[in-house]
PDB file of C-alpha atoms in Angstrom:
ATOM      1  CA  UNK A  63       0.170   0.152  -0.026  1.00  0.00           C
ATOM      2  CA  UNK A  64       2.998   2.342   0.596  1.00  0.00           C
ATOM      3  CA  UNK A  65       4.462   1.619  -2.399  1.00  0.00           C
ATOM      4  CA  UNK A  66       1.116   2.131  -4.450  1.00  0.00           C
ATOM      5  CA  UNK A  67       0.551   5.583  -2.585  1.00  0.00           C
ATOM      6  CA  UNK A  68       4.178   6.547  -3.256  1.00  0.00           C
ATOM      7  CA  UNK A  69       3.651   5.900  -7.172  1.00  0.00           C
ATOM      8  CA  UNK A  70       0.444   7.909  -7.035  1.00  0.00           C
ATOM      9  CA  UNK A  71       1.900  10.845  -5.871  1.00  0.00           C
ATOM     10  CA  UNK A  72       5.074  10.807  -7.724  1.00  0.00           C
ATOM     11  CA  UNK A  73       3.332  10.304 -10.884  1.00  0.00           C
ATOM     12  CA  UNK A  74       0.920  12.946 -10.327  1.00  0.00           C
ATOM     13  CA  UNK A  75       3.646  15.647  -9.775  1.00  0.00           C
ATOM     14  CA  UNK A  76       5.278  14.134 -13.237  1.00  0.00           C
ATOM     15  CA  UNK A  77       1.780  14.875 -15.022  1.00  0.00           C
ATOM     16  CA  UNK A  78       1.588  18.446 -13.340  1.00  0.00           C
ATOM     17  CA  UNK A  79       5.156  19.361 -14.269  1.00  0.00           C
ATOM     18  CA  UNK A  80       4.752  18.252 -17.629  1.00  0.00           C
ATOM     19  CA  UNK A  81       1.578  20.064 -17.932  1.00  0.00           C
ATOM     20  CA  UNK A  82       3.172  23.217 -16.512  1.00  0.00           C
ATOM     21  CA  UNK A  83       6.235  22.706 -18.927  1.00  0.00           C
ATOM     22  CA  UNK A  84       3.545  23.026 -21.791  1.00  0.00           C
ATOM     23  CA  UNK A  85       2.000  25.857 -20.494  1.00  0.00           C
ATOM     24  CA  UNK A  86       5.145  27.913 -19.702  1.00  0.00           C
ATOM     25  CA  UNK A  87       6.480  27.225 -23.235  1.00  0.00           C
ATOM     26  CA  UNK A  88       2.931  28.317 -24.757  1.00  0.00           C
ATOM     27  CA  UNK A  89       2.989  31.630 -22.513  1.00  0.00           C
ATOM     28  CA  UNK A  90       6.641  32.207 -23.796  1.00  0.00           C
ATOM     29  CA  UNK A  91       6.163  31.663 -27.140  1.00  0.00           C
ATOM     30  CA  UNK A  92       2.746  33.986 -27.134  1.00  0.00           C
ATOM     31  CA  UNK A  93       4.420  36.508 -25.047  1.00  0.00           C
ATOM     32  CA  UNK A  94       7.463  36.686 -27.293  1.00  0.00           C
ATOM     33  CA  UNK A  95       5.323  36.612 -30.156  1.00  0.00           C
ATOM     34  CA  UNK A  96       3.408  39.707 -28.774  1.00  0.00           C
ATOM     35  CA  UNK A  97       6.659  41.525 -28.229  1.00  0.00           C
ATOM     36  CA  UNK A  98       7.576  41.119 -31.609  1.00  0.00           C
ATOM     37  CA  UNK A  99       4.201  42.391 -32.822  1.00  0.00           C
ATOM     38  CA  UNK A 100       4.602  45.635 -30.701  1.00  0.00           C
ATOM     39  CA  UNK A 101       8.061  46.214 -32.624  1.00  0.00           C
ATOM     40  CA  UNK A 102       7.021  45.049 -35.909  1.00  0.00           C
ATOM     41  CA  UNK A 103       3.115  45.005 -36.470  1.00  0.00           C
ATOM     42  CA  UNK A 104       1.890  41.749 -37.928  1.00  0.00           C
ATOM     43  CA  UNK A 105       4.981  39.807 -36.366  1.00  0.00           C
ATOM     44  CA  UNK A 106       4.821  36.735 -34.247  1.00  0.00           C
ATOM     45  CA  UNK A 107       6.665  33.871 -33.865  1.00  0.00           C
ATOM     46  CA  UNK A 108       4.724  31.601 -36.261  1.00  0.00           C
ATOM     47  CA  UNK A 109       5.310  34.603 -38.888  1.00  0.00           C
ATOM     48  CA  UNK A 110       8.577  36.532 -38.037  1.00  0.00           C
ATOM     49  CA  UNK A 111       8.441  39.135 -40.724  1.00  0.00           C
ATOM     50  CA  UNK A 112      10.907  41.886 -40.341  1.00  0.00           C
ATOM     51  CA  UNK A 113      13.098  39.846 -38.046  1.00  0.00           C
ATOM     52  CA  UNK A 114      16.516  37.984 -38.912  1.00  0.00           C
ATOM     53  CA  UNK A 115      16.982  34.468 -38.466  1.00  0.00           C
ATOM     54  CA  UNK A 116      19.604  35.268 -35.987  1.00  0.00           C
ATOM     55  CA  UNK A 117      17.036  36.795 -33.787  1.00  0.00           C
ATOM     56  CA  UNK A 118      14.426  34.077 -34.247  1.00  0.00           C
ATOM     57  CA  UNK A 119      16.950  31.342 -33.341  1.00  0.00           C
ATOM     58  CA  UNK A 120      18.242  33.483 -30.186  1.00  0.00           C
ATOM     59  CA  UNK A 121      14.353  33.587 -29.158  1.00  0.00           C
ATOM     60  CA  UNK A 122      13.779  29.870 -29.850  1.00  0.00           C
ATOM     61  CA  UNK A 123      16.587  29.128 -27.183  1.00  0.00           C
ATOM     62  CA  UNK A 124      14.977  31.648 -24.698  1.00  0.00           C
ATOM     63  CA  UNK A 125      11.811  29.419 -25.051  1.00  0.00           C
ATOM     64  CA  UNK A 126      13.445  26.337 -25.125  1.00  0.00           C
ATOM     65  CA  UNK A 127      15.369  26.867 -21.888  1.00  0.00           C
ATOM     66  CA  UNK A 128      12.750  28.762 -20.314  1.00  0.00           C
ATOM     67  CA  UNK A 129      10.014  26.211 -20.510  1.00  0.00           C
ATOM     68  CA  UNK A 130      12.557  23.643 -18.933  1.00  0.00           C
ATOM     69  CA  UNK A 131      14.142  25.959 -16.249  1.00  0.00           C
ATOM     70  CA  UNK A 132      10.763  27.090 -14.765  1.00  0.00           C
ATOM     71  CA  UNK A 133       9.168  23.807 -14.215  1.00  0.00           C
ATOM     72  CA  UNK A 134      12.357  22.443 -12.946  1.00  0.00           C
ATOM     73  CA  UNK A 135      12.696  25.356 -10.255  1.00  0.00           C
ATOM     74  CA  UNK A 136       9.232  24.541  -9.276  1.00  0.00           C
ATOM     75  CA  UNK A 137       9.438  20.934  -8.742  1.00  0.00           C
ATOM     76  CA  UNK A 138      12.808  21.495  -6.698  1.00  0.00           C
ATOM     77  CA  UNK A 139      10.982  24.009  -4.630  1.00  0.00           C
ATOM     78  CA  UNK A 140       7.510  22.198  -4.310  1.00  0.00           C
ATOM     79  CA  UNK A 141       8.261  18.509  -4.595  1.00  0.00           C
ATOM     80  CA  UNK A 142      10.540  16.043  -2.459  1.00  0.00           C
ATOM     81  CA  UNK A 143      12.873  16.334  -5.731  1.00  0.00           C
ATOM     82  CA  UNK A 144      16.558  17.319  -4.803  1.00  0.00           C
ATOM     83  CA  UNK A 145      19.339  18.304  -6.983  1.00  0.00           C
ATOM     84  CA  UNK A 146      21.092  15.101  -6.466  1.00  0.00           C
ATOM     85  CA  UNK A 147      18.223  13.092  -7.689  1.00  0.00           C
ATOM     86  CA  UNK A 148      18.802  14.662 -11.234  1.00  0.00           C
ATOM     87  CA  UNK A 149      21.839  12.633 -11.325  1.00  0.00           C
ATOM     88  CA  UNK A 150      24.130  15.416 -13.070  1.00  0.00           C
ATOM     89  CA  UNK A 151      27.170  13.131 -12.057  1.00  0.00           C
ATOM     90  CA  UNK A 152      29.824  11.021 -13.854  1.00  0.00           C
ATOM     91  CA  UNK A 153      28.329   7.722 -14.764  1.00  0.00           C
ATOM     92  CA  UNK A 154      29.358   4.229 -13.696  1.00  0.00           C
ATOM     93  CA  UNK A 155      31.525   2.419 -16.504  1.00  0.00           C
ATOM     94  CA  UNK A 156      29.372   2.080 -19.391  1.00  0.00           C
ATOM     95  CA  UNK A 157      29.803   0.913 -23.125  1.00  0.00           C
ATOM     96  CA  UNK A 158      29.050   3.825 -25.793  1.00  0.00           C
ATOM     97  CA  UNK A 159      30.403   1.367 -28.427  1.00  0.00           C
ATOM     98  CA  UNK A 160      27.288  -0.603 -27.392  1.00  0.00           C
ATOM     99  CA  UNK A 161      24.739   1.792 -26.422  1.00  0.00           C
ATOM    100  CA  UNK A 162      25.011   4.203 -29.282  1.00  0.00           C
ATOM    101  CA  UNK A 163      24.323   1.988 -32.030  1.00  0.00           C
ATOM    102  CA  UNK A 164      21.640   0.259 -30.269  1.00  0.00           C
ATOM    103  CA  UNK A 165      20.055   3.603 -29.468  1.00  0.00           C
ATOM    104  CA  UNK A 166      20.308   4.847 -32.892  1.00  0.00           C
ATOM    105  CA  UNK A 167      18.905   1.444 -34.380  1.00  0.00           C
ATOM    106  CA  UNK A 168      15.901   1.874 -32.171  1.00  0.00           C
ATOM    107  CA  UNK A 169      15.545   5.292 -33.266  1.00  0.00           C
ATOM    108  CA  UNK A 170      15.707   4.529 -36.872  1.00  0.00           C
ATOM    109  CA  UNK A 171      13.227   1.713 -36.702  1.00  0.00           C
ATOM    110  CA  UNK A 172      10.968   4.079 -34.986  1.00  0.00           C
ATOM    111  CA  UNK A 173      11.570   6.620 -37.607  1.00  0.00           C
ATOM    112  CA  UNK A 174      10.619   4.136 -40.543  1.00  0.00           C
ATOM    113  CA  UNK A 175       7.566   2.836 -38.533  1.00  0.00           C
ATOM    114  CA  UNK A 176       6.671   6.608 -38.242  1.00  0.00           C
ATOM    115  CA  UNK A 177       7.332   7.056 -42.077  1.00  0.00           C
ATOM    116  CA  UNK A 178       5.005   4.054 -43.034  1.00  0.00           C
ATOM    117  CA  UNK A 179       2.145   5.312 -40.723  1.00  0.00           C
ATOM    118  CA  UNK A 180       2.423   8.731 -42.217  1.00  0.00           C
ATOM    119  CA  UNK A 181       2.208   7.251 -45.603  1.00  0.00           C
ATOM    120  CA  UNK A 182      -0.687   4.954 -44.811  1.00  0.00           C
ATOM    121  CA  UNK A 183      -2.456   7.816 -43.224  1.00  0.00           C
ATOM    122  CA  UNK A 184      -1.904  10.588 -45.770  1.00  0.00           C
ATOM    123  CA  UNK A 185       0.092  12.831 -43.564  1.00  0.00           C
ATOM    124  CA  UNK A 186       2.512  15.297 -44.884  1.00  0.00           C
ATOM    125  CA  UNK A 187       5.849  15.481 -43.255  1.00  0.00           C
ATOM    126  CA  UNK A 188       6.906  19.136 -43.344  1.00  0.00           C
ATOM    127  CA  UNK A 189      10.394  20.335 -42.297  1.00  0.00           C
ATOM    128  CA  UNK A 190      11.728  23.710 -41.426  1.00  0.00           C
ATOM    129  CA  UNK A 191      14.444  24.947 -44.034  1.00  0.00           C
ATOM    130  CA  UNK A 192      17.746  25.143 -42.590  1.00  0.00           C
ATOM    131  CA  UNK A 193      20.174  28.329 -43.447  1.00  0.00           C
ATOM    132  CA  UNK A 194      22.718  27.194 -45.881  1.00  0.00           C
ATOM    133  CA  UNK A 195      25.838  28.271 -43.627  1.00  0.00           C
ATOM    134  CA  UNK A 196      27.197  30.901 -41.323  1.00  0.00           C
ATOM    135  CA  UNK A 197      26.168  32.097 -37.755  1.00  0.00           C
ATOM    136  CA  UNK A 198      22.506  31.302 -38.627  1.00  0.00           C
ATOM    137  CA  UNK A 199      23.322  27.564 -39.026  1.00  0.00           C
ATOM    138  CA  UNK A 200      25.290  27.474 -35.992  1.00  0.00           C
ATOM    139  CA  UNK A 201      22.518  28.868 -34.037  1.00  0.00           C
ATOM    140  CA  UNK A 202      20.125  26.462 -35.422  1.00  0.00           C
ATOM    141  CA  UNK A 203      22.458  23.428 -34.696  1.00  0.00           C
ATOM    142  CA  UNK A 204      22.342  24.996 -30.803  1.00  0.00           C
ATOM    143  CA  UNK A 205      18.517  25.199 -31.016  1.00  0.00           C
ATOM    144  CA  UNK A 206      17.832  21.800 -32.830  1.00  0.00           C
ATOM    145  CA  UNK A 207      20.885  19.720 -31.671  1.00  0.00           C
ATOM    146  CA  UNK A 208      22.587  21.073 -28.404  1.00  0.00           C
ATOM    147  CA  UNK A 209      19.500  22.300 -26.296  1.00  0.00           C
ATOM    148  CA  UNK A 210      17.211  19.544 -26.612  1.00  0.00           C
ATOM    149  CA  UNK A 211      19.847  17.014 -25.379  1.00  0.00           C
ATOM    150  CA  UNK A 212      20.893  18.967 -22.301  1.00  0.00           C
ATOM    151  CA  UNK A 213      17.408  20.442 -21.144  1.00  0.00           C
ATOM    152  CA  UNK A 214      15.031  17.610 -22.202  1.00  0.00           C
ATOM    153  CA  UNK A 215      17.359  15.077 -20.573  1.00  0.00           C
ATOM    154  CA  UNK A 216      17.441  17.085 -17.617  1.00  0.00           C
ATOM    155  CA  UNK A 217      13.892  17.456 -17.252  1.00  0.00           C
ATOM    156  CA  UNK A 218      12.680  14.054 -18.101  1.00  0.00           C
ATOM    157  CA  UNK A 219      15.360  11.532 -17.375  1.00  0.00           C
ATOM    158  CA  UNK A 220      16.677  13.846 -14.555  1.00  0.00           C
ATOM    159  CA  UNK A 221      13.657  15.399 -12.765  1.00  0.00           C
ATOM    160  CA  UNK A 222      10.714  13.332 -13.626  1.00  0.00           C
ATOM    161  CA  UNK A 223      12.831   9.939 -13.419  1.00  0.00           C
ATOM    162  CA  UNK A 224      13.995  11.222 -10.185  1.00  0.00           C
ATOM    163  CA  UNK A 225      10.640  11.635  -8.699  1.00  0.00           C
ATOM    164  CA  UNK A 226       9.644   8.063  -9.708  1.00  0.00           C
ATOM    165  CA  UNK A 227      12.889   6.483  -8.901  1.00  0.00           C
ATOM    166  CA  UNK A 228      11.900   5.333  -5.366  1.00  0.00           C
ATOM    167  CA  UNK A 229       8.780   3.300  -6.939  1.00  0.00           C
ATOM    168  CA  UNK A 230      11.404   1.294  -9.011  1.00  0.00           C
ATOM    169  CA  UNK A 231      13.266   1.471 -12.068  1.00  0.00           C
ATOM    170  CA  UNK A 232      10.568  -0.007 -14.849  1.00  0.00           C
ATOM    171  CA  UNK A 233       7.829   2.611 -13.516  1.00  0.00           C
ATOM    172  CA  UNK A 234      10.536   5.603 -13.456  1.00  0.00           C
ATOM    173  CA  UNK A 235      11.303   4.588 -16.900  1.00  0.00           C
ATOM    174  CA  UNK A 236       8.246   4.300 -18.429  1.00  0.00           C
ATOM    175  CA  UNK A 237       6.299   7.226 -16.733  1.00  0.00           C
ATOM    176  CA  UNK A 238       8.578   9.753 -17.881  1.00  0.00           C
ATOM    177  CA  UNK A 239       9.117   8.360 -21.331  1.00  0.00           C
ATOM    178  CA  UNK A 240       5.311   8.735 -22.158  1.00  0.00           C
ATOM    179  CA  UNK A 241       4.925  12.200 -21.120  1.00  0.00           C
ATOM    180  CA  UNK A 242       7.976  12.720 -23.199  1.00  0.00           C
ATOM    181  CA  UNK A 243       6.498  11.139 -26.174  1.00  0.00           C
ATOM    182  CA  UNK A 244       3.105  12.926 -25.684  1.00  0.00           C
ATOM    183  CA  UNK A 245       4.674  16.542 -25.388  1.00  0.00           C
ATOM    184  CA  UNK A 246       6.175  16.265 -28.702  1.00  0.00           C
ATOM    185  CA  UNK A 247       2.447  16.935 -29.575  1.00  0.00           C
ATOM    186  CA  UNK A 248       3.035  14.927 -32.860  1.00  0.00           C
ATOM    187  CA  UNK A 249       2.024  11.281 -33.032  1.00  0.00           C
ATOM    188  CA  UNK A 250       4.635  10.380 -35.564  1.00  0.00           C
ATOM    189  CA  UNK A 251       7.712  11.989 -33.658  1.00  0.00           C
ATOM    190  CA  UNK A 252       5.827  10.752 -30.577  1.00  0.00           C
ATOM    191  CA  UNK A 253       6.325   7.069 -31.348  1.00  0.00           C
ATOM    192  CA  UNK A 254      10.246   7.709 -32.231  1.00  0.00           C
ATOM    193  CA  UNK A 255      10.460  10.008 -28.844  1.00  0.00           C
ATOM    194  CA  UNK A 256       8.557   6.966 -26.782  1.00  0.00           C
ATOM    195  CA  UNK A 257      11.310   4.262 -27.813  1.00  0.00           C
ATOM    196  CA  UNK A 258      14.078   6.781 -27.331  1.00  0.00           C
ATOM    197  CA  UNK A 259      12.894   7.788 -23.885  1.00  0.00           C
ATOM    198  CA  UNK A 260      12.483   4.368 -22.611  1.00  0.00           C
ATOM    199  CA  UNK A 261      16.175   3.573 -23.866  1.00  0.00           C
ATOM    200  CA  UNK A 262      17.624   6.785 -22.252  1.00  0.00           C
ATOM    201  CA  UNK A 263      15.561   6.086 -19.067  1.00  0.00           C
ATOM    202  CA  UNK A 264      17.182   2.741 -19.040  1.00  0.00           C
ATOM    203  CA  UNK A 265      20.546   4.050 -19.730  1.00  0.00           C
ATOM    204  CA  UNK A 266      20.194   6.657 -16.840  1.00  0.00           C
ATOM    205  CA  UNK A 267      19.010   3.852 -14.473  1.00  0.00           C
ATOM    206  CA  UNK A 268      21.873   1.523 -15.421  1.00  0.00           C
ATOM    207  CA  UNK A 269      24.744   4.167 -15.601  1.00  0.00           C
ATOM    208  CA  UNK A 270      23.397   6.378 -12.504  1.00  0.00           C
ATOM    209  CA  UNK A 271      23.728   9.343 -14.365  1.00  0.00           C
ATOM    210  CA  UNK A 272      21.989  11.559 -17.197  1.00  0.00           C
ATOM    211  CA  UNK A 273      25.330  12.378 -18.848  1.00  0.00           C
ATOM    212  CA  UNK A 274      25.377   9.322 -21.253  1.00  0.00           C
ATOM    213  CA  UNK A 275      21.851  10.102 -22.109  1.00  0.00           C
ATOM    214  CA  UNK A 276      22.598  13.424 -23.132  1.00  0.00           C
ATOM    215  CA  UNK A 277      25.568  12.282 -25.405  1.00  0.00           C
ATOM    216  CA  UNK A 278      23.158  10.026 -27.160  1.00  0.00           C
ATOM    217  CA  UNK A 279      20.471  12.364 -27.608  1.00  0.00           C
ATOM    218  CA  UNK A 280      22.935  14.889 -29.002  1.00  0.00           C
ATOM    219  CA  UNK A 281      24.397  12.194 -31.417  1.00  0.00           C
ATOM    220  CA  UNK A 282      20.962  11.318 -32.628  1.00  0.00           C
ATOM    221  CA  UNK A 283      19.933  14.991 -33.051  1.00  0.00           C
ATOM    222  CA  UNK A 284      23.127  15.557 -35.024  1.00  0.00           C
ATOM    223  CA  UNK A 285      22.251  12.832 -37.419  1.00  0.00           C
ATOM    224  CA  UNK A 286      18.715  14.216 -37.973  1.00  0.00           C
ATOM    225  CA  UNK A 287      20.212  17.763 -38.351  1.00  0.00           C
ATOM    226  CA  UNK A 288      22.739  16.455 -41.083  1.00  0.00           C
ATOM    227  CA  UNK A 289      20.040  14.543 -42.806  1.00  0.00           C
ATOM    228  CA  UNK A 290      17.848  17.425 -42.925  1.00  0.00           C
ATOM    229  CA  UNK A 291      20.710  19.923 -44.368  1.00  0.00           C
ATOM    230  CA  UNK A 292      21.778  17.379 -47.013  1.00  0.00           C
ATOM    231  CA  UNK A 293      18.085  17.014 -47.935  1.00  0.00           C
ATOM    232  CA  UNK A 294      17.988  20.893 -48.792  1.00  0.00           C
ATOM    233  CA  UNK A 295      21.590  21.328 -49.955  1.00  0.00           C
ATOM    234  CA  UNK A 296      22.940  18.219 -51.268  1.00  0.00           C
ATOM    235  CA  UNK A 297      22.308  16.410 -54.607  1.00  0.00           C
ATOM    236  CA  UNK A 298      19.262  14.093 -54.266  1.00  0.00           C
ATOM    237  CA  UNK A 299      21.276  10.941 -54.902  1.00  0.00           C
ATOM    238  CA  UNK A 300      23.777  12.101 -51.852  1.00  0.00           C
ATOM    239  CA  UNK A 301      20.946  12.955 -49.634  1.00  0.00           C
ATOM    240  CA  UNK A 302      19.099   9.696 -50.495  1.00  0.00           C
ATOM    241  CA  UNK A 303      22.126   7.535 -50.032  1.00  0.00           C
ATOM    242  CA  UNK A 304      23.225   8.626 -46.496  1.00  0.00           C
ATOM    243  CA  UNK A 305      19.435   8.634 -45.216  1.00  0.00           C
ATOM    244  CA  UNK A 306      19.158   4.962 -46.806  1.00  0.00           C
ATOM    245  CA  UNK A 307      22.631   4.064 -44.781  1.00  0.00           C
ATOM    246  CA  UNK A 308      21.480   5.561 -41.616  1.00  0.00           C
ATOM    247  CA  UNK A 309      18.281   3.918 -41.950  1.00  0.00           C
ATOM    248  CA  UNK A 310      19.598   0.250 -42.577  1.00  0.00           C
ATOM    249  CA  UNK A 311      23.141   0.414 -40.914  1.00  0.00           C
ATOM    250  CA  UNK A 312      21.957   1.298 -37.206  1.00  0.00           C
ATOM    251  CA  UNK A 313      19.301  -1.116 -36.820  1.00  0.00           C
ATOM    252  CA  UNK A 314      21.215  -4.079 -38.242  1.00  0.00           C
ATOM    253  CA  UNK A 315      24.439  -3.211 -36.397  1.00  0.00           C
ATOM    254  CA  UNK A 316      22.373  -2.576 -33.137  1.00  0.00           C
ATOM    255  CA  UNK A 317      20.568  -5.954 -33.751  1.00  0.00           C
ATOM    256  CA  UNK A 318      23.960  -7.656 -34.203  1.00  0.00           C
ATOM    257  CA  UNK A 319      25.280  -6.188 -30.958  1.00  0.00           C
ATOM    258  CA  UNK A 320      22.400  -7.020 -28.776  1.00  0.00           C
ATOM    259  CA  UNK A 321      22.539 -10.739 -30.024  1.00  0.00           C
ATOM    260  CA  UNK A 322      26.279 -10.985 -29.279  1.00  0.00           C
ATOM    261  CA  UNK A 323      25.453  -9.334 -26.228  1.00  0.00           C
ATOM    262  CA  UNK A 324      22.858 -11.633 -24.892  1.00  0.00           C
ATOM    263  CA  UNK A 325      24.977 -14.663 -26.049  1.00  0.00           C
ATOM    264  CA  UNK A 326      27.586 -13.814 -23.424  1.00  0.00           C
ATOM    265  CA  UNK A 327      25.067 -13.194 -20.707  1.00  0.00           C
ATOM    266  CA  UNK A 328      23.850  -9.490 -21.024  1.00  0.00           C
ATOM    267  CA  UNK A 329      20.363  -8.707 -19.734  1.00  0.00           C
ATOM    268  CA  UNK A 330      18.874  -5.432 -19.938  1.00  0.00           C
ATOM    269  CA  UNK A 331      17.172  -5.989 -16.533  1.00  0.00           C
ATOM    270  CA  UNK A 332      20.291  -6.391 -14.641  1.00  0.00           C
ATOM    271  CA  UNK A 333      21.113  -3.844 -12.100  1.00  0.00           C
ATOM    272  CA  UNK A 334      17.593  -2.040 -12.236  1.00  0.00           C
ATOM    273  CA  UNK A 335      15.688  -1.416  -9.055  1.00  0.00           C
ATOM    274  CA  UNK A 336      12.850  -3.574  -8.301  1.00  0.00           C
ATOM    275  CA  UNK A 337       9.354  -1.865  -7.546  1.00  0.00           C
ATOM    276  CA  UNK A 338       5.797  -1.490  -8.649  1.00  0.00           C
ATOM    277  CA  UNK A 339       4.316  -2.653 -11.987  1.00  0.00           C
ATOM    278  CA  UNK A 340       4.837   0.070 -15.050  1.00  0.00           C
ATOM    279  CA  UNK A 341       0.960   0.257 -15.363  1.00  0.00           C
ATOM    280  CA  UNK A 342       0.712   1.359 -11.686  1.00  0.00           C
ATOM    281  CA  UNK A 343       1.547   4.853 -13.116  1.00  0.00           C
ATOM    282  CA  UNK A 344      -2.094   5.150 -14.043  1.00  0.00           C
ATOM    283  CA  UNK A 345      -3.308   4.474 -10.542  1.00  0.00           C
ATOM    284  CA  UNK A 346      -2.589   8.215 -10.244  1.00  0.00           C
ATOM    285  CA  UNK A 347      -5.711  10.135 -11.767  1.00  0.00           C
ATOM    286  CA  UNK A 348      -3.602  13.229 -12.321  1.00  0.00           C
ATOM    287  CA  UNK A 349      -1.279  11.310 -14.482  1.00  0.00           C
ATOM    288  CA  UNK A 350      -4.063   9.647 -16.358  1.00  0.00           C
ATOM    289  CA  UNK A 351      -6.020  12.577 -16.996  1.00  0.00           C
ATOM    290  CA  UNK A 352      -2.713  14.330 -18.042  1.00  0.00           C
ATOM    291  CA  UNK A 353      -1.888  11.618 -20.510  1.00  0.00           C
ATOM    292  CA  UNK A 354      -5.576  11.836 -22.063  1.00  0.00           C
ATOM    293  CA  UNK A 355      -5.352  15.550 -22.189  1.00  0.00           C
ATOM    294  CA  UNK A 356      -1.910  15.372 -24.142  1.00  0.00           C
ATOM    295  CA  UNK A 357      -3.328  12.805 -26.408  1.00  0.00           C
ATOM    296  CA  UNK A 358      -6.846  14.936 -27.126  1.00  0.00           C
ATOM    297  CA  UNK A 359      -4.585  17.989 -27.809  1.00  0.00           C
ATOM    298  CA  UNK A 360      -2.066  16.375 -30.141  1.00  0.00           C
ATOM    299  CA  UNK A 361      -4.859  14.965 -32.026  1.00  0.00           C
ATOM    300  CA  UNK A 362      -7.513  17.803 -32.205  1.00  0.00           C
ATOM    301  CA  UNK A 363      -5.251  20.840 -31.873  1.00  0.00           C
TER     302      UNK A 363
END
C-alpha cells in the first residue's frame, strides 16, 4: 500500500510538471510573439516578418531553456525532488560502443515505422528549411541539437525520473518516457520519442547518470540535423544514399550487437531497481488525466 501511494503521488507530480512545462512554453511563445508584434506590426513567432534568422534562433533558445528551467525550479521547490536526484554526475562504467548503435538503431526503426504510418494515413511531413551556412546555421544547430539534448534529458530523465525512481526502475523509466513522447504533440514524432525515451531512461538507471543519455540524444539530433541539411543542399542521390545508410546500418548493427551481448549473458534488466508494476503509474488520476489531455490536444489541436 505504501508503494502504491508513493507511485500515485510521484506520478501526479510528474503529470503536473509536464503540463506546467507545456503551459510555460505556450506562454513564452505567445508572450514573445506579442512583443515582436509591438516592435514590428503583424510579426509573431509563427510569422517573424521583419526579424532576422539570428534573432529568431536566439528567441527559440530562450523559449526552449525557459520552458524547462521554470518547471524544474518549481519541482525543486515544491516536491521532494532534490538536486542530487537529477543525477548530474559522472556515470558508472558504461559502453558507448554498445549503447550508441543500439540507441540509433531503435530510433531509426521507430522513424521508419513513423514514416510508414504517415504514408498510410496520408500525413504530409513538413520540415523547416535550414540556413545554408554561417552563424545562422550554427544557431540552428544549438536550437535543434545541443539545447534539446541537455534540457530535455535534465527534465525528463533527471527530474521526472528522479521523482519516480523510489517506486522502482520500470515505472521510473516508462512514466517520464510516455510524457516525453506526448509532449512532442505529434503522433509520428511521439512514436520515436517514446522508444528513445525508454532507452535513455534505462541508460540513466543503469549508469546512474543522465550524462550518457545527453550524449546519445545529442548524437541522434546531429544525425537528424545532417540528414535535413543534405535534403535541402546536397544532390538528391547523396541525400538519399546517406539517409538509406543511416536507416539500414544502425538497426542491423544494433541488432547484431544485442544478439552477441545476450549470447555473452547480457540482460537489460540487470542492475535495475525492483518496484511496482509499470502500469501502476495509471493509478494516479492526475497522471491518467494528463495523458488523456495530451492525447486529445495532439489529435485535435
